[in-house]
Amino acid sequence: MKYFAMALVAASVSLVACNKDEAPDTQRPVITVTSPASDHLDKEPGEAMSLAALLTDNVDLLNAKIDIHKAGDHSHRISGEGWEWAKVYTISGKEFNLTENINIPADADTGKYHITFEATDRAGNTATPVVIELHID
């Protein structure tokens, strides 16, 4: 019984030591778009485009997303109009190079689109989205 009590105390001490109040991760991931090099891109239906971004976080990344949709008024999205493309990536680590080559369909509606880059870390912090203007003419 004496050994059981000692083992119980030792286990309790180790649990308390492991549950120290660590500061929660409240820092947002950061998105640095590297392609296109500007905040504006002009393309034609049927053309390809390369997108790339460096995603960084102080602890651990969880996922990223690229979303392409027709730009609207202040509501931002117009459902059912234009060409849309989206992809979610499951990632990890403090740094991730996101690259994607996308072919714009030959029958894509012309007009103004938004390319949005997003990222989330394991603590649930979300990066400030980066929006690139895409004009399909």
PDB file of C-alpha atoms in Angstrom:
ATOM      1  CA  MET A   1       0.000   0.000   0.000  1.00  0.00           C
ATOM      2  CA  LYS A   2       2.897   2.317   0.799  1.00  0.00           C
ATOM      3  CA  TYR A   3       4.292   1.847  -2.735  1.00  0.00           C
ATOM      4  CA  PHE A   4       0.854   2.443  -4.240  1.00  0.00           C
ATOM      5  CA  ALA A   5       0.516   5.748  -2.336  1.00  0.00           C
ATOM      6  CA  MET A   6       4.004   6.832  -3.446  1.00  0.00           C
ATOM      7  CA  ALA A   7       3.205   5.937  -7.052  1.00  0.00           C
ATOM      8  CA  LEU A   8      -0.054   7.889  -6.857  1.00  0.00           C
ATOM      9  CA  VAL A   9       1.733  10.967  -5.481  1.00  0.00           C
ATOM     10  CA  ALA A  10       4.427  10.722  -8.157  1.00  0.00           C
ATOM     11  CA  ALA A  11       1.812  10.445 -10.912  1.00  0.00           C
ATOM     12  CA  SER A  12      -0.087  13.438  -9.512  1.00  0.00           C
ATOM     13  CA  VAL A  13       3.062  15.557  -9.376  1.00  0.00           C
ATOM     14  CA  SER A  14       3.978  14.679 -12.967  1.00  0.00           C
ATOM     15  CA  LEU A  15       0.460  15.551 -14.182  1.00  0.00           C
ATOM     16  CA  VAL A  16       0.583  18.905 -12.427  1.00  0.00           C
ATOM     17  CA  ALA A  17       4.025  19.594 -13.895  1.00  0.00           C
ATOM     18  CA  CYS A  18       2.776  18.768 -17.410  1.00  0.00           C
ATOM     19  CA  ASN A  19      -0.267  21.016 -17.074  1.00  0.00           C
ATOM     20  CA  LYS A  20       1.628  24.204 -16.293  1.00  0.00           C
ATOM     21  CA  ASP A  21      -0.170  27.216 -17.608  1.00  0.00           C
ATOM     22  CA  GLU A  22       1.585  27.887 -20.863  1.00  0.00           C
ATOM     23  CA  ALA A  23       0.702  31.056 -22.717  1.00  0.00           C
ATOM     24  CA  PRO A  24      -1.848  30.204 -25.421  1.00  0.00           C
ATOM     25  CA  ASP A  25      -0.913  30.695 -29.060  1.00  0.00           C
ATOM     26  CA  THR A  26      -2.699  33.874 -30.098  1.00  0.00           C
ATOM     27  CA  GLN A  27      -0.408  34.897 -32.952  1.00  0.00           C
ATOM     28  CA  ARG A  28      -1.943  34.799 -36.435  1.00  0.00           C
ATOM     29  CA  PRO A  29      -0.224  33.046 -39.323  1.00  0.00           C
ATOM     30  CA  VAL A  30       1.229  35.314 -42.000  1.00  0.00           C
ATOM     31  CA  ILE A  31       0.645  35.013 -45.758  1.00  0.00           C
ATOM     32  CA  THR A  32       3.207  36.447 -48.170  1.00  0.00           C
ATOM     33  CA  VAL A  33       2.070  36.078 -51.787  1.00  0.00           C
ATOM     34  CA  THR A  34       5.024  35.606 -54.138  1.00  0.00           C
ATOM     35  CA  SER A  35       3.113  34.989 -57.375  1.00  0.00           C
ATOM     36  CA  PRO A  36       1.648  37.076 -58.806  1.00  0.00           C
ATOM     37  CA  ALA A  37       4.156  39.741 -57.828  1.00  0.00           C
ATOM     38  CA  SER A  38       1.492  42.454 -57.644  1.00  0.00           C
ATOM     39  CA  ASP A  39      -2.051  42.719 -56.319  1.00  0.00           C
ATOM     40  CA  HIS A  40      -3.463  42.601 -59.850  1.00  0.00           C
ATOM     41  CA  LEU A  41      -3.412  39.948 -62.583  1.00  0.00           C
ATOM     42  CA  ASP A  42      -4.736  40.119 -66.170  1.00  0.00           C
ATOM     43  CA  LYS A  43      -5.534  36.862 -67.951  1.00  0.00           C
ATOM     44  CA  GLU A  44      -7.671  35.561 -70.802  1.00  0.00           C
ATOM     45  CA  PRO A  45      -9.986  32.555 -70.867  1.00  0.00           C
ATOM     46  CA  GLY A  46      -7.947  29.416 -71.583  1.00  0.00           C
ATOM     47  CA  GLU A  47      -4.722  30.787 -70.082  1.00  0.00           C
ATOM     48  CA  ALA A  48      -2.806  29.281 -67.187  1.00  0.00           C
ATOM     49  CA  MET A  49      -1.690  31.126 -64.075  1.00  0.00           C
ATOM     50  CA  SER A  50       0.778  30.286 -61.339  1.00  0.00           C
ATOM     51  CA  LEU A  51      -0.032  31.169 -57.761  1.00  0.00           C
ATOM     52  CA  ALA A  52       2.406  30.943 -54.872  1.00  0.00           C
ATOM     53  CA  ALA A  53       2.569  32.092 -51.267  1.00  0.00           C
ATOM     54  CA  LEU A  54       4.809  31.570 -48.263  1.00  0.00           C
ATOM     55  CA  LEU A  55       2.787  30.769 -45.140  1.00  0.00           C
ATOM     56  CA  THR A  56       4.444  31.168 -41.734  1.00  0.00           C
ATOM     57  CA  ASP A  57       3.360  30.683 -38.119  1.00  0.00           C
ATOM     58  CA  ASN A  58       5.105  30.910 -34.767  1.00  0.00           C
ATOM     59  CA  VAL A  59       3.936  27.417 -33.660  1.00  0.00           C
ATOM     60  CA  ASP A  60       2.256  25.166 -36.247  1.00  0.00           C
ATOM     61  CA  LEU A  61       0.145  25.681 -39.368  1.00  0.00           C
ATOM     62  CA  LEU A  62      -3.015  23.616 -39.911  1.00  0.00           C
ATOM     63  CA  ASN A  63      -4.553  24.478 -43.272  1.00  0.00           C
ATOM     64  CA  ALA A  64      -4.604  26.902 -46.151  1.00  0.00           C
ATOM     65  CA  LYS A  65      -7.047  27.763 -48.882  1.00  0.00           C
ATOM     66  CA  ILE A  66      -7.017  29.388 -52.293  1.00  0.00           C
ATOM     67  CA  ASP A  67     -10.415  30.598 -53.462  1.00  0.00           C
ATOM     68  CA  ILE A  68     -11.179  32.170 -56.858  1.00  0.00           C
ATOM     69  CA  HIS A  69     -14.600  33.678 -57.458  1.00  0.00           C
ATOM     70  CA  LYS A  70     -16.315  36.403 -59.412  1.00  0.00           C
ATOM     71  CA  ALA A  71     -16.051  39.746 -57.613  1.00  0.00           C
ATOM     72  CA  GLY A  72     -19.322  41.346 -56.619  1.00  0.00           C
ATOM     73  CA  ASP A  73     -20.423  44.471 -54.902  1.00  0.00           C
ATOM     74  CA  HIS A  74     -19.932  44.712 -51.164  1.00  0.00           C
ATOM     75  CA  SER A  75     -21.432  41.254 -50.662  1.00  0.00           C
ATOM     76  CA  HIS A  76     -18.185  39.993 -52.233  1.00  0.00           C
ATOM     77  CA  ARG A  77     -19.714  36.841 -53.736  1.00  0.00           C
ATOM     78  CA  ILE A  78     -22.190  36.378 -56.535  1.00  0.00           C
ATOM     79  CA  SER A  79     -23.425  32.814 -56.437  1.00  0.00           C
ATOM     80  CA  GLY A  80     -23.971  31.046 -59.718  1.00  0.00           C
ATOM     81  CA  GLU A  81     -22.173  33.626 -61.849  1.00  0.00           C
ATOM     82  CA  GLY A  82     -18.735  33.359 -63.375  1.00  0.00           C
ATOM     83  CA  TRP A  83     -16.049  30.772 -62.954  1.00  0.00           C
ATOM     84  CA  GLU A  84     -15.149  29.516 -59.460  1.00  0.00           C
ATOM     85  CA  TRP A  85     -12.220  27.477 -58.184  1.00  0.00           C
ATOM     86  CA  ALA A  86     -11.218  26.571 -54.620  1.00  0.00           C
ATOM     87  CA  LYS A  87      -8.845  24.205 -52.897  1.00  0.00           C
ATOM     88  CA  VAL A  88      -8.110  23.521 -49.212  1.00  0.00           C
ATOM     89  CA  TYR A  89      -4.664  22.229 -48.204  1.00  0.00           C
ATOM     90  CA  THR A  90      -3.869  20.343 -44.990  1.00  0.00           C
ATOM     91  CA  ILE A  91      -0.425  21.491 -43.893  1.00  0.00           C
ATOM     92  CA  SER A  92       1.862  21.505 -40.866  1.00  0.00           C
ATOM     93  CA  GLY A  93       5.034  23.095 -39.607  1.00  0.00           C
ATOM     94  CA  LYS A  94       6.040  26.690 -39.062  1.00  0.00           C
ATOM     95  CA  GLU A  95       6.545  27.394 -42.763  1.00  0.00           C
ATOM     96  CA  PHE A  96       4.859  26.156 -45.928  1.00  0.00           C
ATOM     97  CA  ASN A  97       5.365  27.076 -49.593  1.00  0.00           C
ATOM     98  CA  LEU A  98       1.961  26.949 -51.262  1.00  0.00           C
ATOM     99  CA  THR A  99       2.072  26.662 -55.059  1.00  0.00           C
ATOM    100  CA  GLU A 100      -0.672  26.013 -57.570  1.00  0.00           C
ATOM    101  CA  ASN A 101      -0.865  26.110 -61.365  1.00  0.00           C
ATOM    102  CA  ILE A 102      -4.406  26.751 -62.515  1.00  0.00           C
ATOM    103  CA  ASN A 103      -5.861  26.628 -66.005  1.00  0.00           C
ATOM    104  CA  ILE A 104      -8.633  29.143 -66.556  1.00  0.00           C
ATOM    105  CA  PRO A 105     -11.382  27.404 -68.528  1.00  0.00           C
ATOM    106  CA  ALA A 106     -11.723  28.527 -72.144  1.00  0.00           C
ATOM    107  CA  ASP A 107     -15.395  29.261 -71.481  1.00  0.00           C
ATOM    108  CA  ALA A 108     -14.835  31.251 -68.266  1.00  0.00           C
ATOM    109  CA  ASP A 109     -16.911  34.404 -68.014  1.00  0.00           C
ATOM    110  CA  THR A 110     -14.916  37.558 -68.513  1.00  0.00           C
ATOM    111  CA  GLY A 111     -14.837  40.156 -65.782  1.00  0.00           C
ATOM    112  CA  LYS A 112     -13.375  40.922 -62.406  1.00  0.00           C
ATOM    113  CA  TYR A 113     -12.513  38.066 -60.004  1.00  0.00           C
ATOM    114  CA  HIS A 114     -10.886  37.754 -56.598  1.00  0.00           C
ATOM    115  CA  ILE A 115      -8.127  35.295 -55.753  1.00  0.00           C
ATOM    116  CA  THR A 116      -8.134  34.900 -51.968  1.00  0.00           C
ATOM    117  CA  PHE A 117      -5.354  33.241 -49.955  1.00  0.00           C
ATOM    118  CA  GLU A 118      -6.247  32.103 -46.408  1.00  0.00           C
ATOM    119  CA  ALA A 119      -4.430  30.221 -43.618  1.00  0.00           C
ATOM    120  CA  THR A 120      -5.213  28.874 -40.130  1.00  0.00           C
ATOM    121  CA  ASP A 121      -2.904  27.556 -37.421  1.00  0.00           C
ATOM    122  CA  ARG A 122      -3.511  24.656 -35.002  1.00  0.00           C
ATOM    123  CA  ALA A 123      -4.691  27.051 -32.281  1.00  0.00           C
ATOM    124  CA  GLY A 124      -7.441  28.327 -34.592  1.00  0.00           C
ATOM    125  CA  ASN A 125      -5.830  31.669 -35.365  1.00  0.00           C
ATOM    126  CA  THR A 126      -6.567  32.871 -38.887  1.00  0.00           C
ATOM    127  CA  ALA A 127      -4.273  34.928 -41.065  1.00  0.00           C
ATOM    128  CA  THR A 128      -5.430  38.179 -42.561  1.00  0.00           C
ATOM    129  CA  PRO A 129      -6.632  37.026 -45.999  1.00  0.00           C
ATOM    130  CA  VAL A 130      -4.735  38.300 -49.011  1.00  0.00           C
ATOM    131  CA  VAL A 131      -6.889  39.212 -52.013  1.00  0.00           C
ATOM    132  CA  ILE A 132      -5.510  39.556 -55.530  1.00  0.00           C
ATOM    133  CA  GLU A 133      -7.625  41.156 -58.277  1.00  0.00           C
ATOM    134  CA  LEU A 134      -7.930  38.964 -61.358  1.00  0.00           C
ATOM    135  CA  HIS A 135      -9.308  40.408 -64.590  1.00  0.00           C
ATOM    136  CA  ILE A 136     -10.309  37.886 -67.220  1.00  0.00           C
ATOM    137  CA  ASP A 137     -10.725  39.701 -70.557  1.00  0.00           C
TER     138      ASP A 137
END
